[in-house]
JSON list of C-alpha atoms in Angstrom, two decimals:
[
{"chain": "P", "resi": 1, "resn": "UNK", "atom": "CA", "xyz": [-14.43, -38.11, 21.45]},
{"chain": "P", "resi": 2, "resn": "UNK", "atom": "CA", "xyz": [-12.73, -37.77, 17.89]},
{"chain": "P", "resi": 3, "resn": "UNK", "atom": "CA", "xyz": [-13.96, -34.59, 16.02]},
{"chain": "P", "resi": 4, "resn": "UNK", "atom": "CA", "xyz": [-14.69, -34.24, 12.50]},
{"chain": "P", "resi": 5, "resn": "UNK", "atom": "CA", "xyz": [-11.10, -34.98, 10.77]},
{"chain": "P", "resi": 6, "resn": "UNK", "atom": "CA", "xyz": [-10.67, -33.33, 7.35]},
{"chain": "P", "resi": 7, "resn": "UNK", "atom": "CA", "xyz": [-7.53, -33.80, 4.56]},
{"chain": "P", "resi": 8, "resn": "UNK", "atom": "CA", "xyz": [-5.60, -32.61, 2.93]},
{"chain": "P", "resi": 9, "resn": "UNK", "atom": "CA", "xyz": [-5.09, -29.13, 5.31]},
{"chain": "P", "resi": 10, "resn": "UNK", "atom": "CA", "xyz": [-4.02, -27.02, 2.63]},
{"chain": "P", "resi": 11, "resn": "UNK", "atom": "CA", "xyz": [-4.14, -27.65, -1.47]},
{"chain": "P", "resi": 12, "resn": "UNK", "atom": "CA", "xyz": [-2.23, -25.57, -4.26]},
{"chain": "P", "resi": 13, "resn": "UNK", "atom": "CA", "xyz": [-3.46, -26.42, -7.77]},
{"chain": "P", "resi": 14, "resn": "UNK", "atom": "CA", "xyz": [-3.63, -24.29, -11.07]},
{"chain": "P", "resi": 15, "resn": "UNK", "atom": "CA", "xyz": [-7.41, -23.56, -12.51]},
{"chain": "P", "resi": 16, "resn": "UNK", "atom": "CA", "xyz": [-8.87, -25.77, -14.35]},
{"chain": "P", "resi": 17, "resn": "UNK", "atom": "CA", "xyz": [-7.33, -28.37, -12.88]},
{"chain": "P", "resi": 18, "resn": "UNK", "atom": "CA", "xyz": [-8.95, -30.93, -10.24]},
{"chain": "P", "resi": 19, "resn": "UNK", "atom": "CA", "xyz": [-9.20, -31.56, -6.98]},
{"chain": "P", "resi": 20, "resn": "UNK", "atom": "CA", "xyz": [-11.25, -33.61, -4.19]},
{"chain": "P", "resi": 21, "resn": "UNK", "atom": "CA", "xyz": [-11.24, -33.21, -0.33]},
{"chain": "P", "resi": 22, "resn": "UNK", "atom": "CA", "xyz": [-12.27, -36.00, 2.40]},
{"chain": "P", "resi": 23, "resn": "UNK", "atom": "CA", "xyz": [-13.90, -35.48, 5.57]},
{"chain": "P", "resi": 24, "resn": "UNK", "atom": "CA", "xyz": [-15.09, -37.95, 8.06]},
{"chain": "P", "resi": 25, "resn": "UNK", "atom": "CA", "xyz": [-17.33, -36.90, 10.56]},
{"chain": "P", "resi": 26, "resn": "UNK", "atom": "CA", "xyz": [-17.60, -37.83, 14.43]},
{"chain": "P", "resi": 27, "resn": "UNK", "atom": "CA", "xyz": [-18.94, -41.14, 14.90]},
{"chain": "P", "resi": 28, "resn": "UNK", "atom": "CA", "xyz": [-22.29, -41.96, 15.05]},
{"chain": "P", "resi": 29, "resn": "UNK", "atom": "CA", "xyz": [-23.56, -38.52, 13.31]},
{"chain": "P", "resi": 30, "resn": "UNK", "atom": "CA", "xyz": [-26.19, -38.81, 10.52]},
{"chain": "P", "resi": 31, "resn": "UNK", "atom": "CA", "xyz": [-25.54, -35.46, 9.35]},
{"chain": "P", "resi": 32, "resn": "UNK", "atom": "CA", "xyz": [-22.82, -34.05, 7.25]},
{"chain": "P", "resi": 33, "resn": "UNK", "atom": "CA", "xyz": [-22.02, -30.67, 5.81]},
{"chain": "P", "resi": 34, "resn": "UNK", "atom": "CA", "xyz": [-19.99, -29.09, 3.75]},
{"chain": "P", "resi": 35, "resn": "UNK", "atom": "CA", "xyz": [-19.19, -25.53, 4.19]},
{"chain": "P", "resi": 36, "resn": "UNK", "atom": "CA", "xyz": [-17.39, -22.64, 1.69]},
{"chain": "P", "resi": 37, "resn": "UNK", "atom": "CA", "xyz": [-15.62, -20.21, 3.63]},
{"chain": "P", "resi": 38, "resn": "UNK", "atom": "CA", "xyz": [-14.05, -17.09, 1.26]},
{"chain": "P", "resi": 39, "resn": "UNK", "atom": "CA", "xyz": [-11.42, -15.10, 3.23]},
{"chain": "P", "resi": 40, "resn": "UNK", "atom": "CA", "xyz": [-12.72, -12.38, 4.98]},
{"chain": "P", "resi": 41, "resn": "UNK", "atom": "CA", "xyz": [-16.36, -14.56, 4.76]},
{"chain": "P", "resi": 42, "resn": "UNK", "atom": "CA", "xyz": [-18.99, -16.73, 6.64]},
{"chain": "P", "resi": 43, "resn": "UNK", "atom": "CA", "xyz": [-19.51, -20.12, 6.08]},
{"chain": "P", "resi": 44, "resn": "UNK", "atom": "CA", "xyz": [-21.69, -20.67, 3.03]},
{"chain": "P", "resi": 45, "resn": "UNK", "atom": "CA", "xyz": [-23.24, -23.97, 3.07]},
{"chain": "P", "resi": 46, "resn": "UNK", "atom": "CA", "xyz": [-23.03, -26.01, 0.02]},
{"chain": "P", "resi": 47, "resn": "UNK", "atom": "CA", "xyz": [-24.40, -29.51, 0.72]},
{"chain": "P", "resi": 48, "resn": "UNK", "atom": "CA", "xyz": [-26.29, -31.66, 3.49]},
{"chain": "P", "resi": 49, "resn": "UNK", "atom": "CA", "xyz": [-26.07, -35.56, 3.58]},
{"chain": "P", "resi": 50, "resn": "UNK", "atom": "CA", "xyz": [-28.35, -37.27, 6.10]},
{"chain": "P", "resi": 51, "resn": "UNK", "atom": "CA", "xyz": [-26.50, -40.84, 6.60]},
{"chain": "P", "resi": 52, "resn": "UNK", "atom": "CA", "xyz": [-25.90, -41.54, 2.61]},
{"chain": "P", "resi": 53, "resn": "UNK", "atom": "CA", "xyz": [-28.90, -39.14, 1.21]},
{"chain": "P", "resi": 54, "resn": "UNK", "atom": "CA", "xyz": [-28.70, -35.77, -0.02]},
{"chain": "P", "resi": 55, "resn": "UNK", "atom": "CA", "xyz": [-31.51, -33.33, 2.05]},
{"chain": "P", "resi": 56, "resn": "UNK", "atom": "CA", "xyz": [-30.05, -29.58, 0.82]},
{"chain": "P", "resi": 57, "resn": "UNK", "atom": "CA", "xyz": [-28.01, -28.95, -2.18]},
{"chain": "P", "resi": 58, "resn": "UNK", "atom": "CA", "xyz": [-29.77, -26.03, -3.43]},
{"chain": "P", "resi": 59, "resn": "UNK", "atom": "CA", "xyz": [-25.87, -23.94, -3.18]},
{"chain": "P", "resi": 60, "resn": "UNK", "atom": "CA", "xyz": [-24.09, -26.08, -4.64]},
{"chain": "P", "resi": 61, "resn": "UNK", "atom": "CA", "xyz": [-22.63, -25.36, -8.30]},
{"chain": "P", "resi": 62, "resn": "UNK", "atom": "CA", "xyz": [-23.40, -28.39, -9.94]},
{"chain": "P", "resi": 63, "resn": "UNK", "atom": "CA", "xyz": [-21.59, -27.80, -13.10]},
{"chain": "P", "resi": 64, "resn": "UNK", "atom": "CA", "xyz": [-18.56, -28.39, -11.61]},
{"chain": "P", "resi": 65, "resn": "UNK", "atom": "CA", "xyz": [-18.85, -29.11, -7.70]},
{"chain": "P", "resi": 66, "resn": "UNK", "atom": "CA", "xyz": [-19.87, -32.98, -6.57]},
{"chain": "P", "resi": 67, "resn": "UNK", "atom": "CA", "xyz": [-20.25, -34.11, -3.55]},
{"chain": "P", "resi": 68, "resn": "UNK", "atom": "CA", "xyz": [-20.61, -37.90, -1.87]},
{"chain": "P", "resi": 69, "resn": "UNK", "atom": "CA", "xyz": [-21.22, -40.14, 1.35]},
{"chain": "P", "resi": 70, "resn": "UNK", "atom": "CA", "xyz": [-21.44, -43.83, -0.46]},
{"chain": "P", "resi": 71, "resn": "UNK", "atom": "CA", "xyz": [-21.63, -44.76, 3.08]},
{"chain": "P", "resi": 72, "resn": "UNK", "atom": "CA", "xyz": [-23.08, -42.66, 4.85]},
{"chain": "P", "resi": 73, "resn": "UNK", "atom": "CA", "xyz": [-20.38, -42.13, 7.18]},
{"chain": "P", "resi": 74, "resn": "UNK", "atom": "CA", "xyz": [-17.35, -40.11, 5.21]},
{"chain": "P", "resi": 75, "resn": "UNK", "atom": "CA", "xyz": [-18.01, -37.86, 2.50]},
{"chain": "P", "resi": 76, "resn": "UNK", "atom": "CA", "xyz": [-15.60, -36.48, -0.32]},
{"chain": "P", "resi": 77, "resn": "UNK", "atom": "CA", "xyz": [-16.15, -33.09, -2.39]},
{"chain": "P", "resi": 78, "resn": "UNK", "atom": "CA", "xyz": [-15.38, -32.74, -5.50]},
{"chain": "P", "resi": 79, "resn": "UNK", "atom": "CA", "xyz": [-14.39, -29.60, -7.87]},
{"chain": "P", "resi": 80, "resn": "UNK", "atom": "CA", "xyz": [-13.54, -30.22, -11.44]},
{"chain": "P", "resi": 81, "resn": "UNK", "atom": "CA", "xyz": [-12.81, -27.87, -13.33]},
{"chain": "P", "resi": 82, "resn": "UNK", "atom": "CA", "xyz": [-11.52, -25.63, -10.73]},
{"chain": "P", "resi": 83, "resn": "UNK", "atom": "CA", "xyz": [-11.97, -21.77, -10.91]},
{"chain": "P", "resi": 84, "resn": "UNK", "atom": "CA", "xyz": [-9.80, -18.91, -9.99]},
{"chain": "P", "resi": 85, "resn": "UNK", "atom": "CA", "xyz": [-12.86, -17.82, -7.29]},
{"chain": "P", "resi": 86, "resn": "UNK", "atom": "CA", "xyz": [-12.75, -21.07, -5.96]},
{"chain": "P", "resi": 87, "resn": "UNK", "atom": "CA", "xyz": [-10.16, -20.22, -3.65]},
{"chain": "P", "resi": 88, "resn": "UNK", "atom": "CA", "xyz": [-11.31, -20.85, -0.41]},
{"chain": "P", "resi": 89, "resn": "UNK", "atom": "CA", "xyz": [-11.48, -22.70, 2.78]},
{"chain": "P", "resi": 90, "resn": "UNK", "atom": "CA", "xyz": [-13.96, -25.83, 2.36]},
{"chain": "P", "resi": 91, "resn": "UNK", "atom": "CA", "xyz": [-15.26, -26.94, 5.92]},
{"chain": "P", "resi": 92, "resn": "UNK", "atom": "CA", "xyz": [-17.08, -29.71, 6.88]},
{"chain": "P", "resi": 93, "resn": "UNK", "atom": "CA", "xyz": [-18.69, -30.30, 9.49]},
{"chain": "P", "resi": 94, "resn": "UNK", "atom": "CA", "xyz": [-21.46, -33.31, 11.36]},
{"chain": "P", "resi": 95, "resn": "UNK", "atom": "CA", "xyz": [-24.50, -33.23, 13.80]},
{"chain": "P", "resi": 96, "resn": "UNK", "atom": "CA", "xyz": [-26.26, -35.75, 15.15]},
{"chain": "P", "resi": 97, "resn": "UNK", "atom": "CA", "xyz": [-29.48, -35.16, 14.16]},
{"chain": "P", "resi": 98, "resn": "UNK", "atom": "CA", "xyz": [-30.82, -32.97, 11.33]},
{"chain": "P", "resi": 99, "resn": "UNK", "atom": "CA", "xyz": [-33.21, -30.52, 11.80]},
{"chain": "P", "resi": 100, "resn": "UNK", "atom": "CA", "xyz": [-31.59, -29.39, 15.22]},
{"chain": "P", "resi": 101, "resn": "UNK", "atom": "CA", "xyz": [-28.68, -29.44, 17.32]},
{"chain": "P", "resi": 102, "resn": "UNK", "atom": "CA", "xyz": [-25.31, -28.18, 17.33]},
{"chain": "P", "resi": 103, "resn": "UNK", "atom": "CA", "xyz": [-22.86, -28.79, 14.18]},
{"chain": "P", "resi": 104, "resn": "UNK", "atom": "CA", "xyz": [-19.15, -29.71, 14.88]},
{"chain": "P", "resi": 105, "resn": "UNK", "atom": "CA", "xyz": [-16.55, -28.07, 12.36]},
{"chain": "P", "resi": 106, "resn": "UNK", "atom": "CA", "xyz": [-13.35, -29.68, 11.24]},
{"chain": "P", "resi": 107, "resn": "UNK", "atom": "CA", "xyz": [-10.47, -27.49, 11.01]},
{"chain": "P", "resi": 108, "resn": "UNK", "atom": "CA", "xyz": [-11.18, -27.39, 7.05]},
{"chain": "P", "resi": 109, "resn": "UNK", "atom": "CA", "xyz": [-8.93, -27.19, 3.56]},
{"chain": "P", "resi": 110, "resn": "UNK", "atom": "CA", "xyz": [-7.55, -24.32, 2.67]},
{"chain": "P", "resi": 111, "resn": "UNK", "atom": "CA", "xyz": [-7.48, -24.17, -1.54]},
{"chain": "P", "resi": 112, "resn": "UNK", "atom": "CA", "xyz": [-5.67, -21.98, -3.16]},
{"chain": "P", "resi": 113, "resn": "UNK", "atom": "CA", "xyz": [-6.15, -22.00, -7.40]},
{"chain": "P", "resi": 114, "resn": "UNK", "atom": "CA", "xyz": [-3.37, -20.05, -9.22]},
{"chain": "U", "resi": 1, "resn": "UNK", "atom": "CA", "xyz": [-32.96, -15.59, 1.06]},
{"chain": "U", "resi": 2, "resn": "UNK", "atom": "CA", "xyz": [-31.56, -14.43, 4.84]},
{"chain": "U", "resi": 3, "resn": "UNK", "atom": "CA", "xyz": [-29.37, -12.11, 4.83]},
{"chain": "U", "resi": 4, "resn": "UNK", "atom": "CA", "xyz": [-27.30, -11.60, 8.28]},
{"chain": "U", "resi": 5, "resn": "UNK", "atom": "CA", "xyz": [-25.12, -8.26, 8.75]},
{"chain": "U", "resi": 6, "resn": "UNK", "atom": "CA", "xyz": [-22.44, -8.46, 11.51]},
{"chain": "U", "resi": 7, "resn": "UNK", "atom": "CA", "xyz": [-21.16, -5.42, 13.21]},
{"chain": "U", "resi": 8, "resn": "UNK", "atom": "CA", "xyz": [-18.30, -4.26, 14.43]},
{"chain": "U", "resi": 9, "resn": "UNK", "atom": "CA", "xyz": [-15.77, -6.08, 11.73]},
{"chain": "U", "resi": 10, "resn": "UNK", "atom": "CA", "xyz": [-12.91, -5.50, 14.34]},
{"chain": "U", "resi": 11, "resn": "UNK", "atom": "CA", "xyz": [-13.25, -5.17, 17.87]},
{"chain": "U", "resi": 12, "resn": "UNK", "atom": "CA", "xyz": [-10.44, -4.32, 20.15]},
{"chain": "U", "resi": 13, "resn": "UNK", "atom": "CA", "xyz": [-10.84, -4.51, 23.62]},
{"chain": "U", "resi": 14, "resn": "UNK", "atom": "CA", "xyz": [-8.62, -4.30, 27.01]},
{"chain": "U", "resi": 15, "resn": "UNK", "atom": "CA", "xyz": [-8.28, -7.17, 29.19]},
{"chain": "U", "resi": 16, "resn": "UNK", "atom": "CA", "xyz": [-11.01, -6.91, 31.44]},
{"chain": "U", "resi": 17, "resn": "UNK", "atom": "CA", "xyz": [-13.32, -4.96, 29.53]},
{"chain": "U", "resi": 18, "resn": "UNK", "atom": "CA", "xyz": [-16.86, -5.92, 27.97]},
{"chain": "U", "resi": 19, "resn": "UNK", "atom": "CA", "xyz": [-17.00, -6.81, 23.99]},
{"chain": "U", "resi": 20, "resn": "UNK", "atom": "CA", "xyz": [-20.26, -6.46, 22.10]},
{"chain": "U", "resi": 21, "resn": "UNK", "atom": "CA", "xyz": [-21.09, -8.09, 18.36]},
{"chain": "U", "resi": 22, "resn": "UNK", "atom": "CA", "xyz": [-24.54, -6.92, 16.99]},
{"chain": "U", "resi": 23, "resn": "UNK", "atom": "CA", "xyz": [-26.03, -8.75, 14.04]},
{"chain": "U", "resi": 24, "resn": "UNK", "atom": "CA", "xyz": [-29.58, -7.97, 12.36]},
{"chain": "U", "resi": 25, "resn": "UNK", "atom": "CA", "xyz": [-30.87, -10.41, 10.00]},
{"chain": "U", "resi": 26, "resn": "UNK", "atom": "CA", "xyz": [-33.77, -10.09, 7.59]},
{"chain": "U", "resi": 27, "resn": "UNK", "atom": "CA", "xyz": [-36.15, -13.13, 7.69]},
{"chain": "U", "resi": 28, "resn": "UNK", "atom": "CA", "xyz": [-39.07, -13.06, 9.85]},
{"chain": "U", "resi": 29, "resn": "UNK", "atom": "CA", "xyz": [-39.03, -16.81, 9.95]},
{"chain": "U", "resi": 30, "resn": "UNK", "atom": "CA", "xyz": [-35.70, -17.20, 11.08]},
{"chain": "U", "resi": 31, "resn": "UNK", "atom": "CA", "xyz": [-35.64, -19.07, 14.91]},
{"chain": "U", "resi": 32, "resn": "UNK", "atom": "CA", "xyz": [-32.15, -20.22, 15.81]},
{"chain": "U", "resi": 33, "resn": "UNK", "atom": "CA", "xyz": [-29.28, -17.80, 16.17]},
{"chain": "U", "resi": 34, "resn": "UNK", "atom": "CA", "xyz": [-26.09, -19.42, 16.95]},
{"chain": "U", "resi": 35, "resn": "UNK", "atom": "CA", "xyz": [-22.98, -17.82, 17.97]},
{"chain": "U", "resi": 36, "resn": "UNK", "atom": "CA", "xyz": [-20.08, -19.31, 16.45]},
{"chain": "U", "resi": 37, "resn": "UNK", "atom": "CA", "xyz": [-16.01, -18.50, 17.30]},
{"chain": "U", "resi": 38, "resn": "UNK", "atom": "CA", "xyz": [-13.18, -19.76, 14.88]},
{"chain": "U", "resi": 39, "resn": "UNK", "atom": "CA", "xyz": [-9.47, -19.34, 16.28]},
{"chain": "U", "resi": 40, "resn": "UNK", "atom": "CA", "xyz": [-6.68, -19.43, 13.23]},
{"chain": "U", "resi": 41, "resn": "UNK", "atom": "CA", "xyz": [-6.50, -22.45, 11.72]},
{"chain": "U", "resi": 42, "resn": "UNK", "atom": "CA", "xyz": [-9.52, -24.40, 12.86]},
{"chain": "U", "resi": 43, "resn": "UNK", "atom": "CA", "xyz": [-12.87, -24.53, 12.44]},
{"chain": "U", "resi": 44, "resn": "UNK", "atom": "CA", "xyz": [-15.63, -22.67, 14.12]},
{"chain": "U", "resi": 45, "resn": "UNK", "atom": "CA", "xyz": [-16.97, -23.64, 17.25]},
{"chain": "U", "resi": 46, "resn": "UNK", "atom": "CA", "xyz": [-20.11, -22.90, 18.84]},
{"chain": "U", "resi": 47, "resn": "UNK", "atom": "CA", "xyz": [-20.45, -21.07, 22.01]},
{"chain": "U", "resi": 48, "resn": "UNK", "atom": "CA", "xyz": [-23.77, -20.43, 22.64]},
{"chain": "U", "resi": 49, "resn": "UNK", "atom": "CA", "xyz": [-27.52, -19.96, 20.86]},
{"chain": "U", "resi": 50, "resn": "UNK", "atom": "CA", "xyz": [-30.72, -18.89, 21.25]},
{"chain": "U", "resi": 51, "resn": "UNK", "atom": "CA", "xyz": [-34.37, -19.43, 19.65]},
{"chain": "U", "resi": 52, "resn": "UNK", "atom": "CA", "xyz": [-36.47, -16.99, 19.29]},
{"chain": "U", "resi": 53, "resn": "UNK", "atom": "CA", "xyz": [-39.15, -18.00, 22.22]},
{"chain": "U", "resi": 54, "resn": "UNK", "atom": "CA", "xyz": [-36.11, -16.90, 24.62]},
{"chain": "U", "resi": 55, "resn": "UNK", "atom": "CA", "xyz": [-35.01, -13.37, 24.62]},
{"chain": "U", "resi": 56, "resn": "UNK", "atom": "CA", "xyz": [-32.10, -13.56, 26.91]},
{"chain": "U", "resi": 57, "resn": "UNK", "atom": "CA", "xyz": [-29.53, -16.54, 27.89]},
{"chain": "U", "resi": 58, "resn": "UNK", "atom": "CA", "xyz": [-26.23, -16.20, 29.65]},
{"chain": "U", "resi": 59, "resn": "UNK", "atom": "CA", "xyz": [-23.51, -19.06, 30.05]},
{"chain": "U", "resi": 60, "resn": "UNK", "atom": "CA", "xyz": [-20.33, -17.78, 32.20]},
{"chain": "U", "resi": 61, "resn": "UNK", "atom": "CA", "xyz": [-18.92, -14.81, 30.63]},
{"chain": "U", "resi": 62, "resn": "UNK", "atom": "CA", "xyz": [-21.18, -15.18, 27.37]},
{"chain": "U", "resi": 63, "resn": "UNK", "atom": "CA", "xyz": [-24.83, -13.59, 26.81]},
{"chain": "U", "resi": 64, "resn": "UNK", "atom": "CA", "xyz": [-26.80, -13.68, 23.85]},
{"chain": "U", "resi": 65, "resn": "UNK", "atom": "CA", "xyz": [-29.72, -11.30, 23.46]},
{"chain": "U", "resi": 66, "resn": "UNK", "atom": "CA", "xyz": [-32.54, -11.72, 20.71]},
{"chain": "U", "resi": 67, "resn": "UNK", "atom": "CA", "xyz": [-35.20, -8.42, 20.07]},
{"chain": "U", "resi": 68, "resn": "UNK", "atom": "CA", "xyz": [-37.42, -10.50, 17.29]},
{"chain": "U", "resi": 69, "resn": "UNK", "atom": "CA", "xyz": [-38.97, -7.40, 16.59]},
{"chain": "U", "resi": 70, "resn": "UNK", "atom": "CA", "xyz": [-36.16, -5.47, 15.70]},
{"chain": "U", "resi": 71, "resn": "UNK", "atom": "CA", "xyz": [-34.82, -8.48, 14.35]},
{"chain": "U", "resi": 72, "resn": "UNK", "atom": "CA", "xyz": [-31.15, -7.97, 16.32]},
{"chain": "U", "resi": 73, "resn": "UNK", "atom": "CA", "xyz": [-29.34, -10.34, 17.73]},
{"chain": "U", "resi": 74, "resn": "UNK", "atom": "CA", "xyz": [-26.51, -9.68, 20.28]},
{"chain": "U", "resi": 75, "resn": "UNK", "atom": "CA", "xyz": [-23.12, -11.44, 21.73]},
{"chain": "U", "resi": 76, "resn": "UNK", "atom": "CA", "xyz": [-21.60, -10.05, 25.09]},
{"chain": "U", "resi": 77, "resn": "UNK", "atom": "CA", "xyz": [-18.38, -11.17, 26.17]},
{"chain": "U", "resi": 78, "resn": "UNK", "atom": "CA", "xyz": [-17.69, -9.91, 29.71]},
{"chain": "U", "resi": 79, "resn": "UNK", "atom": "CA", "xyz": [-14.17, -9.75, 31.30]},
{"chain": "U", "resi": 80, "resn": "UNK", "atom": "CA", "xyz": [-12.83, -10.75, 28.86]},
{"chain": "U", "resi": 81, "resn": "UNK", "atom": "CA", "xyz": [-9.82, -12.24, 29.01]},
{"chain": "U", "resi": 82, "resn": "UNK", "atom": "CA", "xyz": [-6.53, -12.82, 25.92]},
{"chain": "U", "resi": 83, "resn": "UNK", "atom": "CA", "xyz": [-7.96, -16.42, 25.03]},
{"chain": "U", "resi": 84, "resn": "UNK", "atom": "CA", "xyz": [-11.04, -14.60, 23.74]},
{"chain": "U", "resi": 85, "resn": "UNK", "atom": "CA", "xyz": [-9.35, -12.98, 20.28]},
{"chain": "U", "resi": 86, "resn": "UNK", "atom": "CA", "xyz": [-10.66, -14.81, 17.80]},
{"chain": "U", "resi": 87, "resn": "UNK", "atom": "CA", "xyz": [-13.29, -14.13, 15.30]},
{"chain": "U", "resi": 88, "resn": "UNK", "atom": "CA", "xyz": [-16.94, -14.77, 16.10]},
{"chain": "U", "resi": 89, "resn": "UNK", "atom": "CA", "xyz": [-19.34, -15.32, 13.43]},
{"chain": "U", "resi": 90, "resn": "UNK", "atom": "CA", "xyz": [-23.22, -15.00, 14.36]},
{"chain": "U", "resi": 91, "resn": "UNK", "atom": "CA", "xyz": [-25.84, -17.28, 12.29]},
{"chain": "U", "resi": 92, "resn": "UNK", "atom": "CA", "xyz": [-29.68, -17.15, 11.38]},
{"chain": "U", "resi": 93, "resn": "UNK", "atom": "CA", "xyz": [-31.42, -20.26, 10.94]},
{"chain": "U", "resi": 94, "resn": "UNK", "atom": "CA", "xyz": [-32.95, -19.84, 6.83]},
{"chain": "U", "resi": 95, "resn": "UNK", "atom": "CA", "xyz": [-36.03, -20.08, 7.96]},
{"chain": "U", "resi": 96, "resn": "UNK", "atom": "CA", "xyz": [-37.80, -22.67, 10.61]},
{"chain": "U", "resi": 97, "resn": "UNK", "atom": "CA", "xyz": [-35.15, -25.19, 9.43]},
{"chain": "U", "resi": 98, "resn": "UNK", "atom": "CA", "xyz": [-32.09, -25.29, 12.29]},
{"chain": "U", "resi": 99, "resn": "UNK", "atom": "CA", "xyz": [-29.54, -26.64, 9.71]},
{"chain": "U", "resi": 100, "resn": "UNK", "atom": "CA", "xyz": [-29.47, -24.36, 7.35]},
{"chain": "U", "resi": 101, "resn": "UNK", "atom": "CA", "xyz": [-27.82, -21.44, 8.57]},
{"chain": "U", "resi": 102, "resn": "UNK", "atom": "CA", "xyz": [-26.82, -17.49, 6.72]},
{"chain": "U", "resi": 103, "resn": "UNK", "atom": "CA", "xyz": [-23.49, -16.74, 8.68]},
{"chain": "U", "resi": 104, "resn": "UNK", "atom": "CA", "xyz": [-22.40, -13.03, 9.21]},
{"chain": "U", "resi": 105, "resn": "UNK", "atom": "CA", "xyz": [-19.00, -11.91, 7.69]},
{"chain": "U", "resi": 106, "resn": "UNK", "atom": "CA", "xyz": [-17.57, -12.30, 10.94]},
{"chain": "U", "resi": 107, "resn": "UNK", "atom": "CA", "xyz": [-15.75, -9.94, 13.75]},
{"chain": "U", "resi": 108, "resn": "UNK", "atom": "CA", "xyz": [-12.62, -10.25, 14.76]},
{"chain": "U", "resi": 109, "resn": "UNK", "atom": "CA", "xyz": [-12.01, -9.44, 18.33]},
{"chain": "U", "resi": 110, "resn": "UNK", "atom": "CA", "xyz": [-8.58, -8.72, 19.43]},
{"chain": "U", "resi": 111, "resn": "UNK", "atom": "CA", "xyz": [-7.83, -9.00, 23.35]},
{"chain": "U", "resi": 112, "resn": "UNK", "atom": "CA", "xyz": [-5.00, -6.51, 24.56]},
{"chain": "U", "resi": 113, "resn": "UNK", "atom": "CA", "xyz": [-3.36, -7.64, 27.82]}
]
């Protein structure tokens, strides 16, 4: 079984500049995540997509974070502008059901804003 | 909101030897704990969890221990063994609701051969 594939690895870009991630999670699982992980840091969840709805976004910093599953099968976040503290590694990660059950983490982007 | 504190930060251990993580988290509600370990480079992994109508569960080398009273949660890595560095993270469910987890800052445990 595939596990949750995430890209670009690693990201360099100045602040105030843009910047989107993809993740696609394993197949057949209804529920996505997406996960910020400051160095040194737990996870910090930021969004939850069951299939193409939103359920949790109550972390997320709307004013410049987005976040998508059109499909309800792979998701992109967004960041625009990007902030100096936004340095971090963004993980995502799938279940299949929400409410309960394990979640399976992709290895994640490292972003680094200079 | 939960908040989970994770103790020791660092753990080194000799081959062989017992490791112990001890987290404490603050909301009463709180009924999944999962244990999570995250080698470099990739993301974290579950090992093993427990909800709080089971006080004690053991897979292999692993145990988890839950006290809901003292609100303590526990990971116990038995001879352990160099593939178990890493760093472990342990997680509180926010409340009764499983997928939203507060992670701990994480401990990294260092195996020496």
């Amino acid at each position: 079984e595939a596990g949750v594939a995430q890209s670009p690895r690693y990201k360099i870009i100045e602040k105030r500049q843009s910047v989107a991630f993809w993740c696609n999670p394993i197949s057949g699982h209804a529920t996505l995540y997406w996960y910020q992980q400051i160095l040194g840091q737990g996870p910090k969840l930021l969004i939850q997509f069951q299939n193409n709805g939103v359920v949790d976004d109550s972390q997320l910093p709307k004013d410049r974070f987005s976040a998508e599953r059109l499909k309800g099968v792979d998701s992109t976040l967004k960041i625009q502008p990007a902030k100096l503290e936004d340095s971090a590694v963004y993980l995502c990660a799938s279940s299949s059901r929400v409410g309960a059950g394990e979640q399976f983490f992709g290895p994640g982007t490292r972003l680094t804003v200079l | 909101g939960e908040n989970v504190e994770q103790h020791p930060s660092t753990l080194s251990v000799q081959e062989g030897d017992s490791a112990v993580i001890k987290c404490t988290y603050s909301d009463s509600a709180s009924n999944y704990f999962p244990w999570y370990k995250q080698e470099l480079g990739k993301g974290p992994q579950l090992i093993i969890d427990i909800r709080s109508n089971v006080g004690e569960k053991k897979d292999q080398r692993i145990a988890v221990t839950l006290n809901k009273t003292a609100k303590h949660f526990s990971l116990h890595i038995t001879e352990t063994q160099p593939e178990d560095s890493a760093v472990y993270f342990c997680a509180a469910s926010i409340g009764s609701n499983d997928y939203k987890l507060s992670f701990g800052a994480g401990t990294t445990v260092t195996v020496r051969a």
